[in-house]
Tab-separated table of C-alpha atoms and ligand atoms in Angstrom:
chain	number	residue	atom	x	y	z
A	1	MET	CA	21.338	3.586	14.789
A	2	SER	CA	21.522	6.740	12.610
A	3	TRP	CA	18.658	9.140	12.904
A	4	VAL	CA	17.452	8.171	9.416
A	5	THR	CA	17.139	4.456	10.147
A	6	LYS	CA	15.664	5.243	13.596
A	7	THR	CA	13.062	7.489	11.902
A	8	LEU	CA	12.213	5.028	9.247
A	9	SER	CA	11.920	2.112	11.614
A	10	SER	CA	9.585	4.087	13.945
A	11	SER	CA	5.814	3.453	13.573
A	12	LEU	CA	5.393	6.772	11.785
A	13	GLY	CA	8.401	6.192	9.589
A	14	ARG	CA	7.180	2.809	8.418
A	15	LYS	CA	3.810	4.273	7.685
A	16	LEU	CA	5.555	6.962	5.596
A	17	LEU	CA	7.489	4.273	3.682
A	18	MET	CA	4.164	2.480	2.898
A	19	GLY	CA	2.640	5.753	1.724
A	20	VAL	CA	5.591	6.888	-0.443
A	21	THR	CA	6.110	3.607	-2.173
A	22	GLY	CA	2.324	3.125	-2.416
A	23	LEU	CA	2.005	6.377	-4.295
A	24	SER	CA	4.801	5.528	-6.685
A	25	LEU	CA	3.133	2.144	-7.414
A	26	ILE	CA	-0.091	4.180	-8.121
A	27	ALA	CA	1.807	6.267	-10.570
A	28	PHE	CA	3.116	3.113	-12.201
A	29	LEU	CA	-0.336	1.614	-12.413
A	30	LEU	CA	-1.439	4.617	-14.299
A	31	VAL	CA	1.317	4.234	-17.000
A	32	HIS	CA	0.890	0.528	-17.117
A	33	CYS	CA	-2.866	0.897	-17.635
A	34	GLY	CA	-2.445	3.563	-20.288
A	35	ILE	CA	-0.072	1.439	-22.319
A	36	ASN	CA	-2.119	-1.671	-22.138
A	37	ALA	CA	-5.271	0.087	-23.119
A	38	CYS	CA	-3.713	0.478	-26.460
A	39	ILE	CA	-4.964	-2.933	-27.230
A	40	PHE	CA	-8.433	-1.472	-27.374
A	41	PHE	CA	-7.439	0.261	-30.658
A	42	ASN	CA	-8.081	-3.272	-31.863
A	43	ASP	CA	-5.490	-2.974	-34.588
A	44	GLY	CA	-3.993	-6.413	-34.096
A	45	GLY	CA	-1.775	-5.084	-31.289
A	46	GLU	CA	0.270	-2.794	-33.506
A	47	THR	CA	0.034	0.321	-31.286
A	48	PHE	CA	0.368	-1.778	-28.149
A	49	ASN	CA	3.469	-3.532	-29.398
A	50	LYS	CA	5.052	-0.311	-30.312
A	51	ALA	CA	4.404	1.151	-26.896
A	52	ALA	CA	5.662	-2.043	-25.218
A	53	GLU	CA	8.852	-1.934	-27.315
A	54	PHE	CA	9.440	1.609	-26.345
A	55	MET	CA	8.985	0.748	-22.630
A	56	GLY	CA	11.314	-2.169	-22.959
A	57	THR	CA	14.135	-0.448	-24.724
A	58	ASN	CA	14.221	3.161	-23.407
A	59	TRP	CA	16.985	3.542	-20.858
A	60	LEU	CA	15.114	6.070	-18.844
A	61	ILE	CA	12.174	3.747	-18.455
A	62	ARG	CA	14.472	0.802	-17.779
A	63	THR	CA	16.186	2.793	-14.971
A	64	ALA	CA	12.814	3.811	-13.509
A	65	GLU	CA	11.903	0.068	-13.578
A	66	ILE	CA	14.717	-0.583	-11.143
A	67	GLY	CA	13.381	2.122	-8.882
A	68	LEU	CA	9.980	0.629	-9.141
A	69	PHE	CA	11.060	-2.755	-8.178
A	70	LEU	CA	12.983	-1.413	-5.243
A	71	GLY	CA	9.822	0.571	-4.125
A	72	LEU	CA	7.773	-2.629	-4.536
A	73	ILE	CA	10.127	-4.708	-2.401
A	74	VAL	CA	10.127	-2.058	0.276
A	75	HIS	CA	6.261	-1.898	0.090
A	76	ILE	CA	6.016	-5.646	0.424
A	77	VAL	CA	8.616	-6.204	3.151
A	78	ASP	CA	7.477	-3.226	5.205
A	79	GLY	CA	3.847	-4.216	4.777
A	80	LEU	CA	4.504	-7.796	5.934
A	81	LEU	CA	6.626	-6.627	8.892
A	82	LEU	CA	3.944	-4.157	9.945
A	83	TRP	CA	1.281	-6.881	9.584
A	84	LYS	CA	3.318	-9.217	11.848
A	85	SER	CA	4.310	-6.642	14.562
A	86	ASN	CA	0.710	-5.139	14.687
A	87	ASN	CA	-0.683	-8.653	15.157
A	88	GLU	CA	1.475	-8.976	18.301
A	89	LYS	CA	0.136	-5.824	19.819
A	90	ARG	CA	-2.980	-7.642	21.045
A	91	PRO	CA	-1.845	-10.942	22.524
A	92	VAL	CA	-5.350	-11.859	23.914
A	93	LYS	CA	-7.955	-11.393	21.229
A	94	TYR	CA	-11.459	-10.111	21.834
A	95	ALA	CA	-14.096	-12.762	22.164
A	96	VAL	CA	-16.729	-10.583	20.384
A	97	ASN	CA	-16.144	-8.282	17.442
A	98	GLY	CA	-19.109	-5.971	17.352
A	99	ALA	CA	-20.608	-3.622	14.718
A	100	ALA	CA	-18.150	-2.398	12.125
A	101	ASN	CA	-16.405	0.765	13.018
A	102	SER	CA	-14.269	0.729	9.881
A	103	THR	CA	-14.482	-0.817	6.304
A	104	TRP	CA	-13.494	-4.441	6.055
A	105	TYR	CA	-10.966	-3.738	3.308
A	106	SER	CA	-9.191	-1.110	5.360
A	107	ARG	CA	-8.720	-3.812	8.005
A	108	SER	CA	-7.715	-6.391	5.461
A	109	MET	CA	-4.777	-4.642	3.701
A	110	GLY	CA	-2.447	-7.346	4.635
A	111	LEU	CA	-4.576	-10.098	3.175
A	112	LEU	CA	-5.405	-8.094	0.068
A	113	GLY	CA	-1.767	-7.314	-0.422
A	114	THR	CA	-0.830	-11.002	-0.035
A	115	LEU	CA	-3.333	-11.880	-2.767
A	116	LEU	CA	-1.916	-9.197	-4.979
A	117	LEU	CA	1.627	-10.625	-4.324
A	118	ILE	CA	0.543	-14.120	-5.446
A	119	PHE	CA	-1.166	-12.593	-8.491
A	120	LEU	CA	1.876	-10.528	-9.200
A	121	VAL	CA	4.217	-13.600	-9.301
A	122	ILE	CA	1.836	-15.277	-11.795
A	123	HIS	CA	1.605	-12.078	-13.846
A	124	LEU	CA	5.362	-11.404	-13.973
A	125	ARG	CA	5.854	-15.101	-15.035
A	126	HIS	CA	3.311	-14.637	-17.856
A	127	PHE	CA	4.687	-11.509	-19.378
A	128	TRP	CA	7.540	-9.738	-17.758
A	129	VAL	CA	9.860	-12.732	-17.732
A	130	VAL	CA	9.154	-13.476	-21.333
A	131	SER	CA	9.645	-9.882	-22.521
A	132	ARG	CA	12.822	-9.200	-20.477
A	133	PHE	CA	14.637	-12.518	-20.016
A	134	THR	CA	14.010	-14.465	-23.151
A	135	ASP	CA	14.654	-13.554	-26.757
A	136	GLU	CA	11.181	-14.519	-27.841
A	137	ILE	CA	10.169	-10.897	-28.350
A	138	THR	CA	13.425	-9.284	-29.303
A	139	SER	CA	14.152	-11.905	-31.816
A	140	GLY	CA	10.750	-11.128	-33.400
A	141	LYS	CA	9.540	-14.711	-32.979
A	142	GLU	CA	6.676	-13.474	-30.818
A	143	THR	CA	5.107	-10.164	-29.833
A	144	LEU	CA	3.789	-9.187	-26.431
A	145	PHE	CA	0.361	-8.790	-27.854
A	146	GLY	CA	0.653	-12.456	-29.199
A	147	GLU	CA	1.721	-13.523	-25.690
A	148	MET	CA	-1.404	-11.937	-24.237
A	149	LYS	CA	-3.740	-13.601	-26.745
A	150	GLU	CA	-2.095	-16.996	-26.048
A	151	VAL	CA	-2.393	-16.597	-22.239
A	152	PHE	CA	-6.010	-15.408	-22.352
A	153	GLU	CA	-7.197	-18.166	-24.620
A	154	ASN	CA	-7.520	-20.206	-21.404
A	155	PRO	CA	-10.304	-19.359	-18.935
A	156	VAL	CA	-8.150	-20.064	-15.877
A	157	PRO	CA	-5.797	-17.120	-16.209
A	158	VAL	CA	-8.780	-14.914	-17.178
A	159	VAL	CA	-10.442	-15.709	-13.819
A	160	ILE	CA	-7.135	-15.310	-11.931
A	161	TYR	CA	-6.612	-11.744	-13.560
A	162	VAL	CA	-10.189	-10.730	-12.740
A	163	LEU	CA	-9.790	-11.763	-9.101
A	164	GLY	CA	-6.378	-9.930	-9.061
A	165	CYS	CA	-8.169	-6.804	-10.274
A	166	ILE	CA	-10.899	-7.065	-7.581
A	167	SER	CA	-8.167	-7.426	-4.877
A	168	LEU	CA	-6.314	-4.410	-6.403
A	169	ALA	CA	-9.535	-2.295	-6.387
A	170	TYR	CA	-10.150	-2.826	-2.668
A	171	HIS	CA	-6.433	-2.429	-1.894
A	172	LEU	CA	-6.466	0.981	-3.760
A	173	LEU	CA	-9.862	2.086	-2.292
A	174	HIS	CA	-8.096	2.191	1.105
A	175	GLY	CA	-4.462	2.685	0.050
A	176	PHE	CA	-4.817	5.727	-2.170
A	177	GLN	CA	-6.331	8.111	0.341
A	178	SER	CA	-4.442	6.320	3.205
A	179	SER	CA	-1.028	7.241	1.682
A	180	PHE	CA	-1.967	10.988	1.715
A	181	GLN	CA	-3.003	10.668	5.369
A	182	SER	CA	0.324	8.946	6.238
A	183	LEU	CA	2.275	11.836	4.560
A	184	GLY	CA	0.327	14.202	6.782
A	185	TRP	CA	-1.749	15.592	3.916
A	186	ASN	CA	-5.075	15.891	5.630
A	187	HIS	CA	-6.711	19.178	4.939
A	188	PRO	CA	-10.401	20.230	4.773
A	189	LYS	CA	-9.732	21.816	1.350
A	190	TYR	CA	-8.047	18.900	-0.318
A	191	THR	CA	-8.986	15.737	1.493
A	192	PRO	CA	-12.569	15.455	-0.031
A	193	PHE	CA	-10.853	15.764	-3.492
A	194	ILE	CA	-8.259	13.204	-2.745
A	195	LYS	CA	-10.886	10.833	-1.599
A	196	SER	CA	-13.064	11.140	-4.612
A	197	VAL	CA	-10.058	10.843	-6.942
A	198	GLY	CA	-8.980	7.827	-4.907
A	199	THR	CA	-12.281	6.179	-5.223
A	200	GLY	CA	-12.491	6.858	-8.971
A	201	PHE	CA	-8.984	5.518	-9.450
A	202	ALA	CA	-9.641	2.362	-7.400
A	203	ILE	CA	-12.676	1.593	-9.510
A	204	ILE	CA	-11.693	2.720	-13.035
A	205	ILE	CA	-8.169	1.400	-13.276
A	206	PRO	CA	-8.885	-2.167	-12.166
A	207	LEU	CA	-11.973	-2.104	-14.325
A	208	ILE	CA	-9.940	-1.284	-17.444
A	209	PHE	CA	-7.252	-3.967	-16.474
A	210	ALA	CA	-10.038	-6.535	-15.978
A	211	ALA	CA	-11.569	-5.650	-19.261
A	212	MET	CA	-8.464	-6.745	-21.188
A	213	PRO	CA	-8.326	-10.544	-20.393
A	214	ILE	CA	-12.067	-10.698	-20.713
A	215	ALA	CA	-12.135	-8.923	-24.108
A	216	MET	CA	-9.385	-11.106	-25.471
A	217	TYR	CA	-10.998	-14.344	-24.130
A	218	LEU	CA	-14.332	-13.393	-25.757
A	219	GLY	CA	-12.548	-12.589	-29.035
A	220	ILE	CA	-13.629	-8.954	-28.993
A	221	ILE	CA	-9.952	-7.988	-29.531
A	222	LYS	CA	-8.413	-9.821	-32.246
B	1	MET	CA	-34.426	2.186	41.311
B	2	GLU	CA	-36.175	-1.044	40.515
B	3	GLY	CA	-36.922	-2.072	36.902
B	4	ASN	CA	-38.132	-4.863	34.927
B	5	MET	CA	-35.106	-5.735	32.744
B	6	ASN	CA	-33.568	-9.186	33.100
B	7	LEU	CA	-30.240	-9.676	31.459
B	8	THR	CA	-27.438	-12.319	30.992
B	9	LEU	CA	-24.007	-10.964	31.469
B	10	LYS	CA	-20.918	-12.647	30.285
B	11	VAL	CA	-18.066	-10.871	32.073
B	12	TRP	CA	-14.301	-11.360	31.822
B	13	ARG	CA	-12.846	-12.363	35.202
B	14	GLN	CA	-9.182	-12.389	35.741
B	15	LYS	CA	-7.465	-12.515	39.092
B	16	ASN	CA	-4.369	-10.496	38.208
B	17	SER	CA	-2.112	-9.618	35.370
B	18	ASN	CA	-0.226	-12.922	35.668
B	19	SER	CA	-3.265	-15.254	35.640
B	20	GLU	CA	-5.347	-16.431	32.822
B	21	GLY	CA	-8.817	-15.070	32.550
B	22	ARG	CA	-12.130	-16.501	31.632
B	23	PHE	CA	-15.779	-15.596	31.116
B	24	GLU	CA	-18.277	-15.980	33.908
B	25	THR	CA	-21.978	-15.794	33.269
B	26	TYR	CA	-24.260	-13.884	35.667
B	27	ASP	CA	-28.009	-13.388	35.464
B	28	VAL	CA	-29.060	-9.884	36.651
B	29	LYS	CA	-32.702	-9.191	37.357
B	30	GLY	CA	-34.852	-6.084	38.091
B	31	ILE	CA	-32.664	-3.624	36.078
B	32	SER	CA	-34.256	-0.256	35.336
B	33	GLU	CA	-33.766	1.050	31.800
B	34	ASP	CA	-32.795	4.443	33.321
B	35	MET	CA	-29.829	2.952	35.030
B	36	SER	CA	-26.363	3.635	33.483
B	37	PHE	CA	-24.362	0.612	32.461
B	38	LEU	CA	-22.093	1.140	35.533
B	39	GLU	CA	-25.090	1.164	37.890
B	40	MET	CA	-26.145	-2.128	36.477
B	41	PHE	CA	-22.667	-3.375	37.476
B	42	ASP	CA	-23.188	-1.963	40.946
B	43	VAL	CA	-26.408	-4.037	41.294
B	44	LEU	CA	-24.494	-7.118	40.178
B	45	ASN	CA	-21.615	-6.313	42.565
B	46	GLU	CA	-23.738	-5.727	45.595
B	47	ARG	CA	-25.347	-9.137	45.015
B	48	LEU	CA	-21.907	-10.758	44.641
B	49	ILE	CA	-20.823	-9.146	47.898
B	50	THR	CA	-23.905	-10.357	49.819
B	51	GLU	CA	-23.334	-13.805	48.372
B	52	GLY	CA	-19.839	-13.628	49.729
B	53	THR	CA	-18.154	-13.764	46.311
B	54	GLU	CA	-15.599	-11.393	44.812
B	55	PRO	CA	-17.191	-8.433	43.077
B	56	VAL	CA	-16.213	-7.572	39.572
B	57	ALA	CA	-13.348	-5.067	39.420
B	58	PHE	CA	-13.897	-2.213	37.028
B	59	ASP	CA	-12.577	1.374	36.727
B	60	HIS	CA	-14.828	4.419	37.067
B	61	ASP	CA	-14.567	7.808	38.688
B	62	CYS	CA	-16.627	10.766	37.507
B	63	ARG	CA	-19.546	8.907	36.138
B	64	GLU	CA	-20.317	11.860	33.895
B	65	GLY	CA	-18.159	11.251	30.878
B	66	ILE	CA	-15.149	13.430	31.717
B	67	CYS	CA	-12.540	11.294	33.408
B	68	GLY	CA	-12.116	8.579	30.883
B	69	MET	CA	-11.824	5.750	33.511
B	70	CYS	CA	-14.782	3.548	32.599
B	71	SER	CA	-13.159	1.213	30.177
B	72	MET	CA	-15.503	-1.610	29.182
B	73	TYR	CA	-15.564	-3.441	25.830
B	74	ILE	CA	-19.206	-4.163	25.505
B	75	ASN	CA	-20.608	-6.502	22.812
B	76	GLY	CA	-17.511	-5.965	20.700
B	77	GLN	CA	-17.445	-2.174	21.021
B	78	PRO	CA	-15.466	0.107	23.355
B	79	HIS	CA	-18.056	1.900	25.548
B	80	GLY	CA	-20.857	-0.183	23.939
B	81	PRO	CA	-23.123	0.328	21.066
B	82	ASN	CA	-23.633	4.187	21.134
B	83	ARG	CA	-21.384	6.631	19.528
B	84	GLY	CA	-19.922	9.594	21.356
B	85	VAL	CA	-20.448	8.277	24.820
B	86	THR	CA	-18.472	6.609	27.585
B	87	THR	CA	-19.582	3.530	29.508
B	88	CYS	CA	-21.007	5.663	32.423
B	89	GLN	CA	-23.052	7.568	29.912
B	90	LEU	CA	-24.527	4.408	28.323
B	91	HIS	CA	-27.961	3.631	29.646
B	92	MET	CA	-29.708	0.402	29.869
B	93	ARG	CA	-32.469	1.594	27.469
B	94	SER	CA	-29.866	0.956	24.819
B	95	PHE	CA	-30.439	-2.840	25.405
B	96	LYS	CA	-33.517	-5.045	25.396
B	97	ASN	CA	-34.947	-7.214	28.086
B	98	GLY	CA	-33.497	-10.682	27.812
B	99	ASP	CA	-30.279	-9.596	26.011
B	100	THR	CA	-27.009	-11.321	26.585
B	101	ILE	CA	-24.193	-8.741	26.988
B	102	THR	CA	-20.556	-9.679	26.805
B	103	VAL	CA	-18.106	-7.392	28.723
B	104	GLU	CA	-14.345	-7.559	28.198
B	105	PRO	CA	-11.490	-5.311	29.255
B	106	TRP	CA	-9.563	-3.230	26.877
B	107	ARG	CA	-7.239	-5.720	25.123
B	108	ALA	CA	-3.774	-4.460	24.222
B	109	LYS	CA	-0.227	-5.384	25.026
B	110	ALA	CA	0.398	-1.909	26.332
B	111	PHE	CA	-2.797	-1.982	28.609
B	112	PRO	CA	-2.205	-5.107	30.753
B	113	VAL	CA	-5.162	-6.269	32.796
B	114	ILE	CA	-4.848	-5.496	36.498
B	115	LYS	CA	-7.955	-7.428	37.553
B	116	ASP	CA	-11.206	-8.367	35.678
B	117	LEU	CA	-12.160	-5.306	33.655
B	118	ALA	CA	-9.543	-2.913	35.044
B	119	VAL	CA	-6.437	-2.308	32.833
B	120	ASN	CA	-3.317	-0.435	33.497
B	121	ARG	CA	-3.150	2.648	31.304
B	122	SER	CA	-0.112	4.247	32.815
B	123	SER	CA	1.551	3.829	29.369
B	124	PHE	CA	-0.569	6.882	28.403
B	125	ASP	CA	0.827	8.902	31.309
B	126	ARG	CA	4.321	7.988	30.225
B	127	ILE	CA	3.607	9.296	26.644
B	128	ILE	CA	2.409	12.497	28.121
B	129	SER	CA	5.403	12.908	30.407
B	130	ALA	CA	7.716	12.326	27.466
B	131	GLY	CA	6.708	15.589	25.879
B	132	GLY	CA	3.027	16.599	26.376
B	133	PHE	CA	3.768	19.683	28.470
B	134	VAL	CA	4.679	23.307	28.140
B	135	SER	CA	7.413	25.094	30.250
B	136	VAL	CA	6.147	28.307	31.817
B	137	ASN	CA	7.806	30.753	34.178
B	138	THR	CA	6.269	30.894	37.559
B	139	GLY	CA	5.137	34.141	38.985
B	140	ASN	CA	2.006	36.268	38.261
B	141	ALA	CA	-0.166	35.126	35.444
B	142	GLN	CA	0.275	37.437	32.492
B	143	ASP	CA	-2.467	39.399	30.847
B	144	ALA	CA	-4.764	37.169	28.928
B	145	ASN	CA	-4.529	39.454	25.863
B	146	ALA	CA	-0.716	39.282	25.707
B	147	LEU	CA	-0.835	36.343	23.467
B	148	PRO	CA	-3.329	36.838	20.642
B	149	ILE	CA	-4.775	33.598	19.443
B	150	ALA	CA	-7.062	33.305	16.494
B	151	LYS	CA	-10.513	31.856	17.343
B	152	PRO	CA	-10.285	28.950	14.788
B	153	ASP	CA	-6.945	27.905	16.221
B	154	ALA	CA	-8.222	28.118	19.773
B	155	ASP	CA	-11.228	26.075	18.808
B	156	GLU	CA	-9.066	23.400	17.006
B	157	ALA	CA	-6.767	23.104	19.983
B	158	PHE	CA	-9.628	22.881	22.346
B	159	MET	CA	-11.259	20.068	20.187
B	160	ALA	CA	-8.036	18.138	20.502
B	161	ALA	CA	-7.802	18.932	24.161
B	162	ALA	CA	-11.197	17.213	24.640
B	163	CYS	CA	-9.380	13.867	24.680
B	164	ILE	CA	-9.917	12.285	28.151
B	165	GLY	CA	-7.239	9.569	27.664
B	166	CYS	CA	-9.870	6.816	27.945
B	167	GLY	CA	-8.072	4.465	25.488
B	168	ALA	CA	-11.058	3.528	23.556
B	169	CYS	CA	-9.054	4.367	20.391
B	170	VAL	CA	-6.479	1.748	21.326
B	171	ALA	CA	-9.283	-0.796	22.293
B	172	ALA	CA	-11.007	-0.227	18.962
B	173	CYS	CA	-7.931	-0.396	16.703
B	174	LYS	CA	-7.085	-3.676	15.146
B	175	ASN	CA	-3.472	-2.788	15.654
B	176	ALA	CA	-3.943	-1.497	19.275
B	177	SER	CA	-2.396	1.822	18.045
B	178	ALA	CA	-2.402	4.809	20.336
B	179	MET	CA	-1.922	7.373	17.531
B	180	LEU	CA	-5.382	9.092	17.993
B	181	PHE	CA	-4.532	9.656	21.609
B	182	THR	CA	-0.909	10.828	21.071
B	183	SER	CA	-1.851	13.029	18.169
B	184	ALA	CA	-4.467	14.781	20.221
B	185	LYS	CA	-2.035	15.436	22.938
B	186	ILE	CA	0.474	16.777	20.446
B	187	SER	CA	-2.104	18.905	18.637
B	188	GLN	CA	-3.510	20.695	21.583
B	189	LEU	CA	-0.117	22.215	22.204
B	190	ALA	CA	1.226	22.446	18.630
B	191	LEU	CA	-1.712	24.712	17.779
B	192	LEU	CA	-1.155	27.227	20.436
B	193	PRO	CA	1.658	29.834	20.836
B	194	GLN	CA	2.345	28.472	24.333
B	195	GLY	CA	3.296	25.137	22.758
B	196	GLN	CA	5.859	26.485	20.410
B	197	ALA	CA	8.936	26.352	22.768
B	198	GLU	CA	9.074	22.532	22.871
B	199	ARG	CA	7.467	21.965	19.462
B	200	SER	CA	10.535	20.709	17.735
B	201	ILE	CA	11.225	17.891	20.230
B	202	ARG	CA	7.714	17.157	21.402
B	203	ALA	CA	6.433	14.870	18.611
B	204	GLU	CA	9.788	13.167	18.346
B	205	LYS	CA	9.851	12.139	22.092
B	206	MET	CA	6.131	11.304	22.444
B	207	VAL	CA	6.193	9.069	19.320
B	208	ALA	CA	9.324	7.291	20.586
B	209	GLN	CA	7.637	6.650	23.903
B	210	MET	CA	4.498	5.425	22.212
B	211	ASP	CA	6.447	2.891	20.181
B	212	GLU	CA	8.375	1.848	23.340
B	213	GLU	CA	5.191	1.164	25.192
B	214	GLY	CA	4.272	-1.525	22.607
B	215	PHE	CA	1.327	0.152	20.852
B	216	GLY	CA	0.823	-0.924	17.255
B	217	ALA	CA	1.259	1.116	14.066
B	218	CYS	CA	-1.655	2.972	12.540
B	219	THR	CA	-3.035	1.723	9.205
B	220	ASN	CA	-5.613	4.406	8.919
B	221	THR	CA	-8.726	2.281	9.301
B	222	GLY	CA	-10.468	5.089	11.178
B	223	ALA	CA	-11.945	2.717	13.841
B	224	CYS	CA	-10.443	5.077	16.602
B	225	GLU	CA	-12.305	8.067	15.356
B	226	ALA	CA	-15.537	6.259	15.081
B	227	GLU	CA	-15.290	4.903	18.703
B	228	CYS	CA	-13.770	7.924	20.407
B	229	PRO	CA	-16.334	9.329	22.953
B	230	LYS	CA	-14.947	12.859	22.358
B	231	GLY	CA	-15.023	12.992	18.591
B	232	ILE	CA	-11.218	13.416	18.182
B	233	SER	CA	-10.557	13.610	14.517
B	234	LEU	CA	-8.113	11.741	12.201
B	235	GLU	CA	-6.819	15.109	11.096
B	236	ASN	CA	-4.814	15.106	14.350
B	237	ILE	CA	-2.944	12.050	13.289
B	238	ALA	CA	-2.072	13.697	9.960
B	239	ARG	CA	-0.936	16.705	12.028
B	240	MET	CA	1.208	14.406	14.190
B	241	ASN	CA	2.889	12.958	11.086
B	242	ARG	CA	3.726	16.413	9.895
B	243	GLU	CA	4.971	17.455	13.372
B	244	TYR	CA	7.038	14.319	13.774
B	245	PHE	CA	8.739	14.470	10.301
B	246	SER	CA	9.513	18.209	10.670
B	247	ALA	CA	10.778	17.555	14.137
B	248	VAL	CA	13.237	14.670	13.114
B	249	LEU	CA	14.457	16.682	10.111
B	250	THR	CA	15.335	19.751	12.132
B	251	SER	CA	16.155	18.635	15.685
B	252	LYS	CA	19.764	18.756	16.716
C	301	LIG	S1	-8.479	10.019	21.479
C	301	LIG	FE1	-10.626	9.664	22.067
C	301	LIG	S2	-10.721	7.404	22.344
C	301	LIG	FE2	-8.571	7.954	22.395
C	301	LIG	S3	-8.048	8.375	24.500
C	301	LIG	FE3	-8.683	10.354	23.711
C	301	LIG	S4	-10.837	10.481	24.103
C	301	LIG	FE4	-10.318	8.388	24.428
C	302	LIG	S1	-16.565	7.271	34.780
C	302	LIG	FE1	-15.562	9.129	34.193
C	302	LIG	S2	-15.869	9.050	32.078
C	302	LIG	FE2	-17.040	7.277	32.697
């Protein structure tokens, strides 16, 4: 084994991988949220469609998209492997689990991540597949905004999306500050700041995301 | 020391590391609230001995919170319900007359049960032998002022050195991770000039040993810090991460 693979497969290396890929996914969420929030201009999706078209055609963005997917795959695979191997480290479980010494969501990152993965499959099927792999949008038959309106006419996807956003919020609540800790960035000067930014991010971003399907379903955005 | 507390104990009994364990229920009577939790076990054990049955095996040594031996997982928490104490420092006044108390051993793959509540923590010793030391020349001790150490550094190193190797961090962690312990042992040396000589290899070796022993990977839940009787901080784990990655990037 080379020293690189040895390092990255050690317990600390796998933690580092989770942290680095997690932070890149956080950066992606910020961009994704910013672009989608264009629907709140309530201009019939004009600004949003323009932004979406730019994201879909710009070569730099498309290259970054490949990197994003690789990061996502590493985050998922590494996360699932960690979940499995950590589970095996206590073969006989405790009979009693006493007063909480940590938050429930920090202990449930595997579960929250799995819920997010299920959500992601549904979400990618709804929008990403249509915009990248069919000619619906490029041929001008349909716009991404039109797609959104169509999907969110139905209450079932709206509920799924809101639940997805709740899982995301709790996943971020632990994940944001946790990734800094894994990178070794724990410092009395910066850690309180990182923690408050993380909490803000974990609440605000999912809230904006959740507002989109709700606003569309209620017809606030036309 | 007679008292008026009557309790029901559910204690994990296990013959040896190969056998399967199970809970036994005991009624203990006349316990004083001034007794420590271990003294309450002494009362139970004396009775078991006079009855001609096997007493409950548990680890203890100093009984004053400094050796780290008294591993007991009490009502779902390492060292019981109070923060910042070991089991020997836990007193019966923290419980109510009539309580049922469940006592389990530390449970982790890397801490196999020897008997009843006693577990084998030699995996910790092997982590320390892998790199938790400094090399010094023998001979006369040098002048104490020959190595200036800033007070904040000395204090921080000392805080890390307060770790007594009890293993409560492993017992509390959902992943049975030993990172709080290992990071404290790395930090106490990394922060001092005496620890610089082996610094570049120490973290690498100790982390490798920690993984080999079968401890889990940290997911930053913070349960270890909350349950540590010596208040070892998560900052040490972040320091270990820095030490480890700079070590692997530069070691030859
Ligand atoms: S870090 Fe704390 S809980 Fe872990 S072994 Fe040291 S003293 Fe015990
Ligand atoms: S017996 Fe020594 S710390 Fe409890």
